[in-house]
């Protein structure tokens, strides 16, 4: 059984540790205590909670077959005469998209804009994550 400390759960859900604590305190997310008295969340419970949070589709999502939607902020835009590169920071994830300059101009994408990276892929590589470096941190 995989157990996650508060900080690890926060990292996985892209929220602050304080947000996780509030959810636990409000009874929205079940948690227990480890042998050191630190709050821990069962991996199955965390997965169910994450799935339930993701069940609320974004506006327009129901009109698309793509389910991988990452909301973020545009942190860089590089344009030449034909193509452009847009970098989006979505929580801890950096998404880089190459698209036409015309599309970037029509969408008025610029640094500081909110954007949603919609990803549809026929190949997804899944790797087992190494233990988080936050294991020694106190998140009690």
Coordinates of N, CA and C in Angstrom, one line a residue:
X1 N 0.8 -1.2 0.0 CA 0.0 0.0 0.0 C 0.9 1.2 0.0
X2 N 0.7 2.1 -1.0 CA 1.5 3.4 -1.1 C 0.8 4.5 -0.3
X3 N 1.6 5.1 0.6 CA 1.1 6.2 1.4 C 1.9 7.5 1.0
X4 N 1.1 8.6 1.0 CA 1.7 9.9 0.6 C 1.6 10.8 1.8
X5 N 2.7 11.5 2.0 CA 2.7 12.6 3.0 C 2.0 13.8 2.4
X6 N 1.7 14.8 3.2 CA 0.9 15.9 2.8 C 1.6 16.7 1.6
X7 N 2.9 16.9 1.7 CA 3.7 17.6 0.7 C 3.7 16.8 -0.6
X8 N 3.8 15.5 -0.5 CA 3.8 14.7 -1.7 C 2.5 14.8 -2.4
X9 N 1.4 14.7 -1.7 CA 0.1 14.8 -2.2 C -0.1 16.1 -2.9
X10 N 0.3 17.2 -2.2 CA 0.2 18.5 -2.8 C 0.9 18.6 -4.1
X11 N 2.2 18.1 -4.2 CA 2.9 18.1 -5.4 C 2.2 17.3 -6.5
X12 N 1.6 16.2 -6.2 CA 0.9 15.4 -7.2 C -0.3 16.1 -7.7
X13 N -1.0 16.8 -6.9 CA -2.3 17.5 -7.3 C -2.1 18.9 -7.8
X14 N -0.8 19.4 -7.6 CA -0.5 20.7 -8.1 C -1.2 21.8 -7.2
X15 N -1.2 21.6 -5.9 CA -1.8 22.5 -5.0 C -0.8 22.7 -3.8
X16 N -1.1 23.6 -2.9 CA -0.2 23.8 -1.8 C -0.5 22.7 -0.7
X17 N 0.5 22.5 0.2 CA 0.3 21.6 1.3 C -0.8 22.1 2.2
X18 N -0.9 23.4 2.3 CA -2.0 24.0 3.1 C -3.4 23.6 2.6
X19 N -3.5 23.6 1.2 CA -4.8 23.2 0.6 C -5.1 21.8 0.9
X20 N -4.1 20.9 0.9 CA -4.3 19.5 1.2 C -4.8 19.4 2.7
X21 N -4.1 20.1 3.6 CA -4.5 20.1 5.0 C -5.9 20.5 5.2
X22 N -6.3 21.6 4.5 CA -7.7 22.1 4.6 C -8.7 21.0 4.1
X23 N -8.4 20.3 3.0 CA -9.3 19.3 2.5 C -9.4 18.1 3.5
X24 N -8.2 17.8 4.1 CA -8.2 16.7 5.1 C -9.1 17.2 6.3
X25 N -8.8 18.4 6.8 CA -9.5 18.9 8.0 C -11.0 19.0 7.7
X26 N -11.4 19.3 6.5 CA -12.8 19.4 6.1 C -13.5 18.0 5.8
X27 N -12.7 17.0 5.9 CA -13.2 15.6 5.6 C -13.4 15.3 4.1
X28 N -12.9 16.1 3.2 CA -13.0 15.9 1.8 C -12.0 14.8 1.3
X29 N -10.9 14.7 2.0 CA -9.8 13.8 1.7 C -9.4 13.0 2.9
X30 N -9.6 11.7 2.9 CA -9.3 10.9 4.1 C -7.8 10.8 4.3
X31 N -7.4 10.9 5.6 CA -5.9 10.8 5.9 C -5.8 10.1 7.3
X32 N -4.7 9.5 7.5 CA -4.3 8.9 8.8 C -3.0 9.5 9.3
X33 N -2.4 8.8 10.2 CA -1.1 9.2 10.7 C -0.1 8.0 10.6
X34 N 1.1 8.4 10.3 CA 2.1 7.4 10.2 C 2.7 7.1 11.6
X35 N 3.7 6.3 11.7 CA 4.3 6.0 13.0 C 5.0 7.1 13.7
X36 N 5.2 8.2 12.9 CA 5.9 9.4 13.5 C 4.8 10.5 13.8
X37 N 3.6 10.2 13.5 CA 2.5 11.2 13.8 C 2.2 12.1 12.6
X38 N 2.9 11.9 11.5 CA 2.7 12.8 10.4 C 1.4 12.3 9.6
X39 N 0.7 13.2 9.1 CA -0.5 12.9 8.3 C -0.1 12.2 7.0
X40 N -0.8 11.1 6.6 CA -0.5 10.4 5.4 C -1.8 10.1 4.7
X41 N -1.7 10.0 3.4 CA -2.9 9.7 2.6 C -2.7 8.5 1.8
X42 N -3.6 7.5 1.9 CA -3.5 6.3 1.1 C -3.6 6.6 -0.4
X43 N -2.7 5.9 -1.1 CA -2.6 6.2 -2.6 C -3.9 5.9 -3.3
X44 N -4.7 4.9 -2.9 CA -6.0 4.7 -3.5 C -7.0 5.8 -3.2
X45 N -7.0 6.3 -2.0 CA -7.8 7.5 -1.7 C -7.4 8.7 -2.4
X46 N -6.1 8.9 -2.5 CA -5.6 10.1 -3.3 C -6.0 10.0 -4.8
X47 N -5.9 8.8 -5.3 CA -6.2 8.6 -6.7 C -7.7 8.9 -7.0
X48 N -8.6 8.4 -6.1 CA -10.0 8.6 -6.2 C -10.3 10.1 -6.1
X49 N -9.7 10.8 -5.1 CA -9.9 12.2 -5.0 C -9.5 12.9 -6.2
X50 N -8.3 12.6 -6.8 CA -7.8 13.3 -8.0 C -8.8 13.0 -9.2
X51 N -9.3 11.8 -9.3 CA -10.2 11.5 -10.4 C -11.5 12.2 -10.2
X52 N -12.0 12.3 -9.0 CA -13.2 13.1 -8.8 C -13.1 14.6 -9.1
X53 N -11.9 15.1 -8.7 CA -11.6 16.5 -9.1 C -11.5 16.7 -10.6
X54 N -11.0 15.8 -11.3 CA -10.8 15.9 -12.7 C -12.1 15.6 -13.5
X55 N -13.2 15.1 -12.8 CA -14.4 14.8 -13.5 C -15.2 16.0 -13.9
X56 N -14.9 17.1 -13.4 CA -15.6 18.4 -13.8 C -14.9 18.9 -15.0
X57 N -15.5 18.7 -16.2 CA -14.8 19.1 -17.4 C -14.8 20.7 -17.5
X58 N -13.7 21.1 -18.2 CA -13.6 22.5 -18.5 C -14.6 22.9 -19.6
X59 N -14.9 24.2 -19.6 CA -15.8 24.7 -20.6 C -15.2 24.3 -22.0
X60 N -16.0 23.7 -22.9 CA -15.6 23.3 -24.2 C -15.0 21.9 -24.3
X61 N -14.7 21.3 -23.1 CA -14.0 20.0 -23.1 C -14.9 18.9 -23.7
X62 N -16.2 19.1 -23.4 CA -17.2 18.1 -23.9 C -17.3 18.1 -25.4
X63 N -16.8 19.1 -26.1 CA -16.8 19.2 -27.5 C -15.6 18.6 -28.2
X64 N -14.7 18.0 -27.4 CA -13.5 17.5 -27.9 C -13.3 16.1 -27.5
X65 N -12.6 15.3 -28.4 CA -12.3 13.9 -28.0 C -11.0 13.9 -27.1
X66 N -10.2 15.0 -27.1 CA -9.0 15.0 -26.3 C -9.4 15.2 -24.8
X67 N -8.8 14.4 -24.0 CA -9.1 14.4 -22.5 C -8.0 15.0 -21.7
X68 N -6.8 15.1 -22.3 CA -5.7 15.6 -21.5 C -5.6 17.1 -21.7
X69 N -6.1 17.9 -20.7 CA -6.2 19.3 -20.8 C -5.4 19.9 -19.6
X70 N -4.4 20.6 -19.8 CA -3.6 21.2 -18.8 C -3.6 22.7 -18.9
X71 N -4.3 23.3 -17.9 CA -4.4 24.8 -17.8 C -3.2 25.4 -17.2
X72 N -2.7 26.5 -17.8 CA -1.5 27.1 -17.3 C -1.3 28.5 -17.8
X73 N -0.1 29.0 -17.6 CA 0.2 30.4 -17.9 C 1.3 30.3 -19.0
X74 N 1.2 31.2 -20.0 CA 2.2 31.3 -21.1 C 3.4 32.0 -20.5
X75 N 4.5 31.3 -20.5 CA 5.8 31.9 -20.0 C 6.8 32.3 -21.0
X76 N 6.5 31.9 -22.3 CA 7.4 32.3 -23.4 C 6.7 32.2 -24.7
X77 N 6.9 33.1 -25.6 CA 6.5 33.0 -27.0 C 7.6 33.5 -27.9
X78 N 7.9 32.6 -28.8 CA 9.0 32.9 -29.8 C 8.4 32.8 -31.2
X79 N 8.4 33.8 -32.0 CA 7.8 33.8 -33.3 C 8.8 34.1 -34.4
X80 N 8.7 33.4 -35.5 CA 9.4 33.9 -36.7 C 8.4 34.2 -37.8
X81 N 8.7 34.2 -39.0 CA 7.8 34.6 -40.0 C 6.7 33.6 -40.3
X82 N 6.9 32.3 -40.0 CA 5.9 31.3 -40.3 C 5.5 30.5 -39.1
X83 N 6.4 30.2 -38.2 CA 6.1 29.3 -37.0 C 6.3 30.1 -35.7
X84 N 5.8 29.4 -34.7 CA 6.0 30.0 -33.3 C 6.2 28.9 -32.3
X85 N 6.8 29.2 -31.2 CA 6.9 28.2 -30.1 C 6.3 28.9 -28.9
X86 N 5.4 28.2 -28.2 CA 4.7 28.7 -27.0 C 5.0 27.8 -25.9
X87 N 5.6 28.3 -24.8 CA 5.9 27.6 -23.6 C 4.8 27.9 -22.5
X88 N 4.2 26.8 -22.0 CA 3.1 27.0 -21.0 C 3.6 26.3 -19.7
X89 N 3.5 26.9 -18.6 CA 3.8 26.3 -17.3 C 2.4 26.0 -16.7
X90 N 2.2 24.7 -16.5 CA 0.9 24.2 -16.0 C 1.3 23.4 -14.7
X91 N 1.2 24.1 -13.6 CA 1.7 23.5 -12.3 C 3.1 23.3 -12.4
X92 N 3.6 22.1 -12.1 CA 5.0 21.8 -12.2 C 5.5 21.4 -13.6
X93 N 4.5 21.4 -14.6 CA 4.8 20.9 -15.9 C 5.0 22.0 -16.9
X94 N 6.1 21.8 -17.7 CA 6.3 22.8 -18.8 C 5.9 22.1 -20.1
X95 N 5.0 22.7 -20.8 CA 4.5 22.2 -22.1 C 5.0 23.1 -23.2
X96 N 5.7 22.6 -24.2 CA 6.1 23.4 -25.3 C 5.4 23.0 -26.6
X97 N 4.8 24.0 -27.2 CA 4.0 23.7 -28.4 C 4.6 24.5 -29.6
X98 N 4.7 23.8 -30.7 CA 5.1 24.4 -32.0 C 3.8 24.6 -32.8
X99 N 3.5 25.8 -33.2 CA 2.3 26.0 -34.0 C 2.6 27.2 -35.0
X100 N 1.6 27.4 -35.8 CA 1.9 28.5 -36.8 C 1.8 29.9 -36.1
X101 N 2.6 30.8 -36.7 CA 2.5 32.2 -36.1 C 1.1 32.7 -36.2
X102 N 0.5 32.4 -37.3 CA -0.9 32.9 -37.6 C -1.8 32.4 -36.4
X103 N -1.7 31.2 -35.9 CA -2.5 30.7 -34.8 C -2.2 31.5 -33.5
X104 N -0.9 31.7 -33.3 CA -0.5 32.4 -32.1 C -1.1 33.8 -32.1
X105 N -1.0 34.5 -33.3 CA -1.6 35.8 -33.4 C -3.1 35.8 -33.2
X106 N -3.8 34.9 -33.9 CA -5.2 34.8 -33.8 C -5.7 34.6 -32.3
X107 N -5.0 33.7 -31.6 CA -5.3 33.4 -30.2 C -4.8 34.5 -29.2
X108 N -4.0 35.4 -29.8 CA -3.4 36.5 -29.0 C -2.6 36.0 -27.8
X109 N -1.8 34.9 -28.1 CA -1.0 34.3 -27.0 C 0.2 35.2 -26.8
X110 N 0.4 35.5 -25.5 CA 1.5 36.3 -25.1 C 1.9 36.0 -23.7
X111 N 3.1 36.3 -23.3 CA 3.6 36.0 -21.9 C 2.6 36.6 -20.9
X112 N 2.1 35.7 -20.0 CA 1.2 36.1 -19.0 C -0.2 35.7 -19.3
X113 N -0.5 35.3 -20.5 CA -1.8 34.8 -20.9 C -2.1 33.5 -20.3
X114 N -3.4 33.2 -20.0 CA -3.8 31.9 -19.5 C -4.1 31.1 -20.8
X115 N -3.7 29.8 -20.8 CA -3.9 28.9 -21.9 C -4.2 27.5 -21.5
X116 N -4.8 26.7 -22.3 CA -5.0 25.3 -22.0 C -4.3 24.5 -23.1
X117 N -3.3 23.7 -22.6 CA -2.7 22.8 -23.6 C -3.6 21.5 -23.7
X118 N -4.0 21.2 -24.9 CA -4.9 20.1 -25.1 C -4.0 19.1 -25.8
X119 N -3.9 17.9 -25.2 CA -3.0 16.9 -25.7 C -3.7 15.6 -26.1
X120 N -3.5 15.2 -27.3 CA -4.1 13.9 -27.8 C -3.0 13.2 -28.5
X121 N -2.7 12.0 -28.0 CA -1.6 11.3 -28.5 C -1.9 9.8 -28.6
X122 N -1.4 9.2 -29.6 CA -1.6 7.7 -29.7 C -0.5 7.0 -28.9
X123 N 0.6 7.6 -28.5 CA 1.6 7.0 -27.8 C 1.8 7.7 -26.5
X124 N 1.7 7.1 -25.4 CA 2.0 7.7 -24.1 C 2.9 6.7 -23.3
X125 N 4.1 7.2 -22.9 CA 5.0 6.4 -22.2 C 4.8 6.6 -20.7
X126 N 4.7 5.6 -20.0 CA 4.4 5.6 -18.5 C 5.6 5.0 -17.9
X127 N 6.2 5.8 -16.9 CA 7.3 5.3 -16.2 C 7.0 5.3 -14.7
X128 N 7.6 4.4 -14.0 CA 7.4 4.4 -12.5 C 8.2 5.5 -11.9
X129 N 7.6 6.3 -11.1 CA 8.3 7.5 -10.5 C 9.2 7.0 -9.4
X130 N 10.4 7.7 -9.3 CA 11.3 7.4 -8.2 C 10.6 8.0 -6.9
X131 N 11.0 7.5 -5.8 CA 10.5 8.1 -4.5 C 10.8 9.6 -4.5
X132 N 9.8 10.4 -4.0 CA 9.9 11.8 -4.0 C 11.0 12.3 -3.1
X133 N 11.8 13.4 -3.4 CA 12.8 13.9 -2.6 C 12.3 14.5 -1.3
X134 N 10.9 14.6 -1.2 CA 10.3 15.3 0.0 C 10.2 14.4 1.2
X135 N 10.6 13.1 1.1 CA 10.4 12.1 2.1 C 10.9 12.6 3.5
X136 N 12.0 13.4 3.5 CA 12.5 13.8 4.8 C 11.9 15.0 5.4
X137 N 11.0 15.7 4.6 CA 10.4 16.9 5.0 C 9.3 16.7 6.0
X138 N 9.1 17.6 6.9 CA 8.0 17.4 7.9 C 6.8 18.2 7.3
X139 N 5.7 17.5 7.1 CA 4.5 18.1 6.6 C 3.3 17.9 7.5
X140 N 3.6 17.4 8.7 CA 2.7 17.1 9.7 C 1.4 17.8 9.7

